[in-house]
C-alpha cells in the first residue's frame, strides 16, 4: 500500500516536472540571462541588447500567462537519483515516469514530438521505445528519490558532437574542438547557449557526460577539479569573444555557461563530446520520500 502511494507520487511528479520544465525557467538561468542583458547594455550593442531583452520578455510572458516558454516540448529526459536506502522497483519507476509524460502530453495538452526513426510515424504521446530517456544514479545515505526533468528540444540537441581525439593533441586539441563546435553550431541552438562538454570515458560515456554538463548542472557551479574548472573558465571567455552573440546576431553573450564533466579514459584515446543547451535551459526538480511526499525544488 505504502509503495503504491510512492509510485503514484512518482507518476504525478513526472507529469508536473515535465510541464514545469517547459514553463518555468530556473532561477540560475534567469540570472544568467539578466547578466547577458547587462553585458550587452554595457557594451552599447543595441541589437544584442534588444535580443536579450526580448528573450527575458519571453520568459516574463510565459510566467504571466502560465504557458510554455517555447513551442518545442522536446523529448523528455529525466535524471533519477535513487537513495541507496530506498528499496524500489526500477522497472516500475521507469513505467511511472513514462506514464507521467503521457499524461502531461494528453492532459495539458503538449505537442508530441516522438517518432519512429525510419517511418517517422508519431507515437502521439511524447513517449516511445527508449523515451523518456532516464538516467539513473544512486546516492549513499539517502532514502529519497531525486528527480530532475530536462526535456530536450531539437534545435540544441541537433548540435551534438563527438570526436575521438588523438591523446597527442592534448588540451589544445580539446579547446580547439569545443570552439569549432560552437562556431559550427552558429545560431541553430538559439544562443546564448549552455555548452556541455564531456571528456574521457568511452564514446558513449563522453556523450552522456556532455548531456549531464549541458542539462543538469546549475549555472554558476564550477567543476570540483581545479584543472577542469580552469578549462571551463577559459572556454567561456573564448566563446564569448567569438562575437557570435545572442541568436547569432552579434554580441558578447554567446554562452551563458560552459560546464565540463569528465571520466578517466584509455591511455590511447581521448573522447571529447559537446552538447548544446539553448537559452531556455529548461530544468525542474523534485524530491520524493518513501512515503510518497513530494517536494518541488
Ligand atoms: S533551441 Fe531551444 S529556444 Fe530554440 S526553438 Fe529549440 S527549444 Fe526553443
CSV table of C-alpha atoms and ligand atoms in Angstrom, one decimal:
chain,number,residue,atom,x,y,z
A,1,UNK,CA,0.0,0.0,0.0
A,2,UNK,CA,2.8,2.4,1.0
A,3,UNK,CA,4.7,1.6,-2.2
A,4,UNK,CA,1.6,2.2,-4.3
A,5,UNK,CA,1.4,5.7,-2.9
A,6,UNK,CA,5.1,6.2,-3.7
A,7,UNK,CA,4.7,5.1,-7.4
A,8,UNK,CA,1.6,7.3,-7.8
A,9,UNK,CA,3.6,10.2,-6.4
A,10,UNK,CA,6.4,9.5,-8.9
A,11,UNK,CA,3.9,9.5,-11.8
A,12,UNK,CA,2.3,12.7,-10.6
A,13,UNK,CA,5.7,14.3,-10.1
A,14,UNK,CA,6.9,13.3,-13.6
A,15,UNK,CA,3.8,14.8,-15.1
A,16,UNK,CA,4.3,18.1,-13.2
A,17,UNK,CA,8.1,18.2,-13.7
A,18,UNK,CA,7.7,17.8,-17.5
A,19,UNK,CA,5.3,20.8,-17.5
A,20,UNK,CA,7.2,22.9,-15.1
A,21,UNK,CA,10.4,22.5,-17.0
A,22,UNK,CA,8.7,23.8,-20.1
A,23,UNK,CA,7.0,26.8,-18.4
A,24,UNK,CA,9.2,27.9,-15.5
A,25,UNK,CA,12.8,28.8,-16.4
A,26,UNK,CA,15.2,28.0,-13.5
A,27,UNK,CA,16.4,30.9,-11.3
A,28,UNK,CA,20.1,30.4,-12.2
A,29,UNK,CA,19.2,30.6,-15.9
A,30,UNK,CA,17.1,33.8,-15.4
A,31,UNK,CA,20.0,35.4,-13.5
A,32,UNK,CA,22.5,34.4,-16.3
A,33,UNK,CA,20.1,35.9,-19.0
A,34,UNK,CA,19.9,39.1,-17.0
A,35,UNK,CA,23.7,39.3,-16.7
A,36,UNK,CA,23.8,38.8,-20.5
A,37,UNK,CA,21.4,41.8,-21.0
A,38,UNK,CA,23.5,43.9,-18.6
A,39,UNK,CA,26.7,43.0,-20.5
A,40,UNK,CA,25.2,43.9,-23.9
A,41,UNK,CA,24.0,47.2,-22.4
A,42,UNK,CA,27.4,48.0,-21.0
A,43,UNK,CA,29.0,47.3,-24.4
A,44,UNK,CA,26.5,49.6,-26.1
A,45,UNK,CA,25.5,46.9,-28.6
A,46,UNK,CA,21.9,47.9,-29.2
A,47,UNK,CA,20.8,44.9,-31.4
A,48,UNK,CA,22.3,42.4,-28.9
A,49,UNK,CA,20.6,44.2,-26.0
A,50,UNK,CA,17.3,44.1,-27.9
A,51,UNK,CA,17.6,40.3,-28.4
A,52,UNK,CA,18.4,39.7,-24.8
A,53,UNK,CA,15.6,42.0,-23.7
A,54,UNK,CA,13.2,40.0,-26.0
A,55,UNK,CA,14.3,36.7,-24.5
A,56,UNK,CA,13.7,37.9,-21.0
A,57,UNK,CA,10.3,39.4,-22.1
A,58,UNK,CA,9.5,35.9,-23.5
A,59,UNK,CA,10.2,34.4,-20.0
A,60,UNK,CA,8.1,37.1,-18.3
A,61,UNK,CA,5.2,36.5,-20.7
A,62,UNK,CA,5.3,32.7,-20.1
A,63,UNK,CA,5.2,33.4,-16.3
A,64,UNK,CA,2.3,35.9,-16.7
A,65,UNK,CA,0.2,33.6,-18.9
A,66,UNK,CA,1.3,30.3,-17.2
A,67,UNK,CA,2.3,29.0,-20.6
A,68,UNK,CA,5.2,27.3,-22.4
A,69,UNK,CA,8.4,29.4,-23.0
A,70,UNK,CA,8.9,27.8,-26.4
A,71,UNK,CA,6.9,25.7,-28.8
A,72,UNK,CA,9.4,22.8,-28.8
A,73,UNK,CA,8.2,20.5,-26.0
A,74,UNK,CA,11.3,18.4,-26.7
A,75,UNK,CA,12.0,14.7,-25.9
A,76,UNK,CA,11.5,14.1,-22.2
A,77,UNK,CA,14.8,13.4,-20.3
A,78,UNK,CA,14.9,12.5,-16.6
A,79,UNK,CA,17.7,12.1,-14.2
A,80,UNK,CA,16.7,9.9,-11.3
A,81,UNK,CA,19.0,9.7,-8.2
A,82,UNK,CA,17.9,6.8,-6.0
A,83,UNK,CA,18.8,6.8,-2.4
A,84,UNK,CA,20.6,3.6,-1.5
A,85,UNK,CA,18.3,3.1,1.5
A,86,UNK,CA,15.1,3.3,-0.7
A,87,UNK,CA,14.0,-0.1,-1.9
A,88,UNK,CA,12.2,0.4,-5.2
A,89,UNK,CA,11.4,-1.5,-8.3
A,90,UNK,CA,13.4,0.1,-11.2
A,91,UNK,CA,11.0,-1.2,-13.8
A,92,UNK,CA,8.0,0.4,-12.1
A,93,UNK,CA,9.9,3.6,-11.7
A,94,UNK,CA,10.5,3.8,-15.4
A,95,UNK,CA,6.9,2.9,-16.2
A,96,UNK,CA,5.6,5.7,-13.9
A,97,UNK,CA,8.0,8.3,-15.4
A,98,UNK,CA,6.7,7.3,-18.8
A,99,UNK,CA,3.1,7.4,-17.7
A,100,UNK,CA,3.6,10.9,-16.2
A,101,UNK,CA,4.9,12.1,-19.6
A,102,UNK,CA,2.0,10.6,-21.4
A,103,UNK,CA,-0.5,12.2,-19.1
A,104,UNK,CA,1.2,15.6,-19.3
A,105,UNK,CA,1.0,15.3,-23.1
A,106,UNK,CA,-2.6,14.4,-23.2
A,107,UNK,CA,-4.0,16.5,-20.3
A,108,UNK,CA,-2.2,19.8,-20.8
A,109,UNK,CA,-2.0,19.1,-23.9
A,110,UNK,CA,1.5,19.3,-25.3
A,111,UNK,CA,2.8,18.9,-28.8
A,112,UNK,CA,4.1,15.4,-29.2
A,113,UNK,CA,7.5,15.1,-31.0
A,114,UNK,CA,8.3,11.4,-30.7
A,115,UNK,CA,8.5,9.5,-34.0
A,116,UNK,CA,9.9,6.2,-35.3
A,117,UNK,CA,13.4,6.9,-36.7
A,118,UNK,CA,12.7,5.3,-40.1
A,119,UNK,CA,9.0,5.5,-40.7
A,120,UNK,CA,8.7,8.9,-38.9
A,121,UNK,CA,5.4,7.7,-37.6
A,122,UNK,CA,4.3,9.7,-34.5
A,123,UNK,CA,3.5,7.9,-31.2
A,124,UNK,CA,1.4,10.9,-30.2
A,125,UNK,CA,2.4,10.6,-26.5
A,126,UNK,CA,5.9,12.1,-26.3
A,127,UNK,CA,7.0,8.6,-25.2
A,128,UNK,CA,8.2,5.5,-27.2
A,129,UNK,CA,11.0,2.9,-27.3
A,130,UNK,CA,13.7,4.4,-25.1
A,131,UNK,CA,11.7,7.6,-24.5
A,132,UNK,CA,11.6,9.1,-21.9
A,133,UNK,CA,15.3,9.0,-21.5
A,134,UNK,CA,16.0,8.0,-17.9
A,135,UNK,CA,19.5,8.5,-16.4
A,136,UNK,CA,19.8,6.6,-13.2
A,137,UNK,CA,22.3,7.2,-10.4
A,138,UNK,CA,22.5,6.2,-6.7
A,139,UNK,CA,23.1,8.3,-3.6
A,140,UNK,CA,24.7,6.8,-0.4
A,141,UNK,CA,23.0,7.5,2.9
A,142,UNK,CA,19.7,8.7,1.4
A,143,UNK,CA,16.2,7.1,1.5
A,144,UNK,CA,14.6,9.5,-1.0
A,145,UNK,CA,14.3,9.7,-4.8
A,146,UNK,CA,15.6,12.9,-6.6
A,147,UNK,CA,14.1,13.6,-10.0
A,148,UNK,CA,15.1,16.2,-12.5
A,149,UNK,CA,13.3,16.7,-15.8
A,150,UNK,CA,15.2,18.3,-18.6
A,151,UNK,CA,13.2,18.0,-21.9
A,152,UNK,CA,15.5,18.5,-24.8
A,153,UNK,CA,14.4,20.5,-27.9
A,154,UNK,CA,15.8,19.6,-31.3
A,155,UNK,CA,17.5,23.0,-32.1
A,156,UNK,CA,20.0,22.4,-29.3
A,157,UNK,CA,20.1,18.6,-29.4
A,158,UNK,CA,20.9,18.6,-33.1
A,159,UNK,CA,24.1,20.5,-32.2
A,160,UNK,CA,25.7,17.4,-30.6
A,161,UNK,CA,29.3,16.4,-31.4
A,162,UNK,CA,31.7,13.7,-30.7
A,163,UNK,CA,35.4,13.3,-31.7
A,164,UNK,CA,37.9,10.7,-30.6
A,165,UNK,CA,40.9,12.9,-30.4
A,166,UNK,CA,44.4,11.6,-30.5
A,167,UNK,CA,45.9,11.9,-27.0
A,168,UNK,CA,48.9,13.7,-28.5
A,169,UNK,CA,46.6,16.6,-29.4
A,170,UNK,CA,46.4,17.3,-25.6
A,171,UNK,CA,44.5,20.1,-24.0
A,172,UNK,CA,45.0,22.4,-27.1
A,173,UNK,CA,43.1,19.8,-29.2
A,174,UNK,CA,40.2,19.8,-26.7
A,175,UNK,CA,40.0,23.6,-26.7
A,176,UNK,CA,40.2,23.8,-30.4
A,177,UNK,CA,37.5,21.2,-30.9
A,178,UNK,CA,35.0,22.8,-28.5
A,179,UNK,CA,35.4,26.2,-30.2
A,180,UNK,CA,34.9,24.6,-33.6
A,181,UNK,CA,31.7,23.0,-32.4
A,182,UNK,CA,30.4,26.4,-31.1
A,183,UNK,CA,31.2,28.1,-34.4
A,184,UNK,CA,29.7,25.3,-36.5
A,185,UNK,CA,26.5,25.5,-34.4
A,186,UNK,CA,26.1,29.2,-35.0
A,187,UNK,CA,22.6,30.4,-34.4
A,188,UNK,CA,21.0,26.9,-34.7
A,189,UNK,CA,20.8,26.1,-30.9
A,190,UNK,CA,19.3,29.6,-30.1
A,191,UNK,CA,22.3,31.2,-28.3
A,192,UNK,CA,23.1,32.3,-25.7
A,193,UNK,CA,23.8,28.6,-25.0
A,194,UNK,CA,24.9,26.4,-22.2
A,195,UNK,CA,27.8,24.4,-23.6
A,196,UNK,CA,28.1,21.0,-22.1
A,197,UNK,CA,31.5,19.2,-22.6
A,198,UNK,CA,32.2,15.5,-21.8
A,199,UNK,CA,35.8,14.5,-21.5
A,200,UNK,CA,37.1,10.9,-21.3
A,201,UNK,CA,35.5,7.5,-20.7
A,202,UNK,CA,34.4,5.7,-23.8
A,203,UNK,CA,32.5,7.4,-26.7
A,204,UNK,CA,29.0,6.8,-25.1
A,205,UNK,CA,30.2,7.9,-21.7
A,206,UNK,CA,31.6,11.1,-23.1
A,207,UNK,CA,28.2,11.9,-24.8
A,208,UNK,CA,26.4,11.2,-21.5
A,209,UNK,CA,28.8,13.4,-19.6
A,210,UNK,CA,28.2,16.2,-22.1
A,211,UNK,CA,24.5,15.9,-21.6
A,212,UNK,CA,24.9,16.0,-17.8
A,213,UNK,CA,27.0,19.1,-18.2
A,214,UNK,CA,24.6,20.9,-20.5
A,215,UNK,CA,21.3,20.0,-18.9
A,216,UNK,CA,21.7,19.0,-15.3
A,217,UNK,CA,24.3,21.4,-13.9
A,218,UNK,CA,23.3,24.8,-12.4
A,219,UNK,CA,24.8,27.8,-14.0
A,220,UNK,CA,27.4,29.3,-11.6
A,221,UNK,CA,28.7,25.9,-10.5
A,222,UNK,CA,32.3,25.0,-11.3
A,223,UNK,CA,33.8,21.5,-11.6
A,224,UNK,CA,35.4,20.3,-8.4
A,225,UNK,CA,38.6,19.5,-10.2
A,226,UNK,CA,40.6,22.8,-10.4
A,227,UNK,CA,42.2,21.8,-13.8
A,228,UNK,CA,38.7,21.2,-15.3
A,229,UNK,CA,37.3,24.4,-13.6
A,230,UNK,CA,40.1,26.4,-15.2
A,231,UNK,CA,39.2,24.9,-18.6
A,232,UNK,CA,35.5,25.8,-18.1
A,233,UNK,CA,36.5,29.5,-17.4
A,234,UNK,CA,38.9,29.6,-20.4
A,235,UNK,CA,36.3,28.2,-22.8
A,236,UNK,CA,33.5,30.5,-21.6
A,237,UNK,CA,35.8,33.6,-22.0
A,238,UNK,CA,36.9,32.5,-25.5
A,239,UNK,CA,33.4,31.5,-26.7
A,240,UNK,CA,32.1,34.9,-25.6
A,241,UNK,CA,34.9,36.6,-27.5
A,242,UNK,CA,33.8,34.9,-30.8
A,243,UNK,CA,31.3,37.7,-31.3
A,244,UNK,CA,28.6,35.2,-32.4
A,245,UNK,CA,26.2,36.7,-29.7
A,246,UNK,CA,22.6,36.3,-28.8
A,247,UNK,CA,20.7,34.4,-31.6
A,248,UNK,CA,23.9,34.6,-33.7
A,249,UNK,CA,23.3,38.2,-34.5
A,250,UNK,CA,26.5,39.5,-32.9
A,251,UNK,CA,27.4,40.4,-29.4
A,252,UNK,CA,29.3,39.4,-26.3
A,253,UNK,CA,26.8,36.8,-24.9
A,254,UNK,CA,27.2,33.6,-27.0
A,255,UNK,CA,27.3,31.3,-24.0
A,256,UNK,CA,25.7,31.6,-20.5
A,257,UNK,CA,28.0,28.9,-19.2
A,258,UNK,CA,30.4,26.2,-20.1
A,259,UNK,CA,30.2,23.1,-18.0
A,260,UNK,CA,32.7,20.2,-18.3
A,261,UNK,CA,32.2,16.8,-16.8
A,262,UNK,CA,34.9,14.1,-17.1
A,263,UNK,CA,35.8,10.5,-16.6
A,264,UNK,CA,39.1,8.6,-16.7
A,265,UNK,CA,39.9,7.2,-20.2
A,266,UNK,CA,42.1,4.8,-22.1
A,267,UNK,CA,45.8,5.5,-22.5
A,268,UNK,CA,45.4,5.6,-26.3
A,269,UNK,CA,42.2,7.6,-26.7
A,270,UNK,CA,40.7,10.9,-25.7
A,271,UNK,CA,37.0,11.3,-26.4
A,272,UNK,CA,35.5,14.8,-26.4
A,273,UNK,CA,31.8,15.3,-26.7
A,274,UNK,CA,29.9,18.6,-26.9
A,275,UNK,CA,26.1,19.0,-26.3
A,276,UNK,CA,24.4,22.4,-26.5
A,277,UNK,CA,21.5,23.6,-24.4
A,278,UNK,CA,19.6,26.6,-25.7
A,279,UNK,CA,19.0,29.8,-23.7
A,280,UNK,CA,15.8,28.3,-22.3
A,281,UNK,CA,17.9,26.0,-20.0
A,282,UNK,CA,14.8,24.0,-19.1
A,283,UNK,CA,15.1,22.0,-15.9
A,284,UNK,CA,12.7,21.2,-13.0
A,285,UNK,CA,13.5,19.2,-9.8
A,286,UNK,CA,11.7,17.4,-7.0
A,287,UNK,CA,12.5,15.0,-4.1
A,288,UNK,CA,10.1,12.2,-3.2
A,289,UNK,CA,10.4,10.4,0.2
A,290,UNK,CA,9.5,6.8,0.8
A,291,UNK,CA,6.0,7.8,2.0
A,292,UNK,CA,5.3,9.5,-1.4
A,293,UNK,CA,5.6,13.1,-0.1
A,294,UNK,CA,6.8,15.3,-3.0
A,295,UNK,CA,8.9,18.5,-2.5
A,296,UNK,CA,9.4,20.5,-5.7
A,297,UNK,CA,12.7,22.4,-5.6
B,1,LIG,S1,16.6,25.6,-29.5
B,1,LIG,FE1,15.5,26.0,-27.6
B,1,LIG,S2,14.7,28.1,-27.6
B,1,LIG,FE2,15.3,27.4,-29.7
B,1,LIG,S3,13.4,26.6,-30.7
B,1,LIG,FE3,14.5,24.9,-29.8
B,1,LIG,S4,13.7,24.6,-27.7
B,1,LIG,FE4,13.1,26.6,-28.5
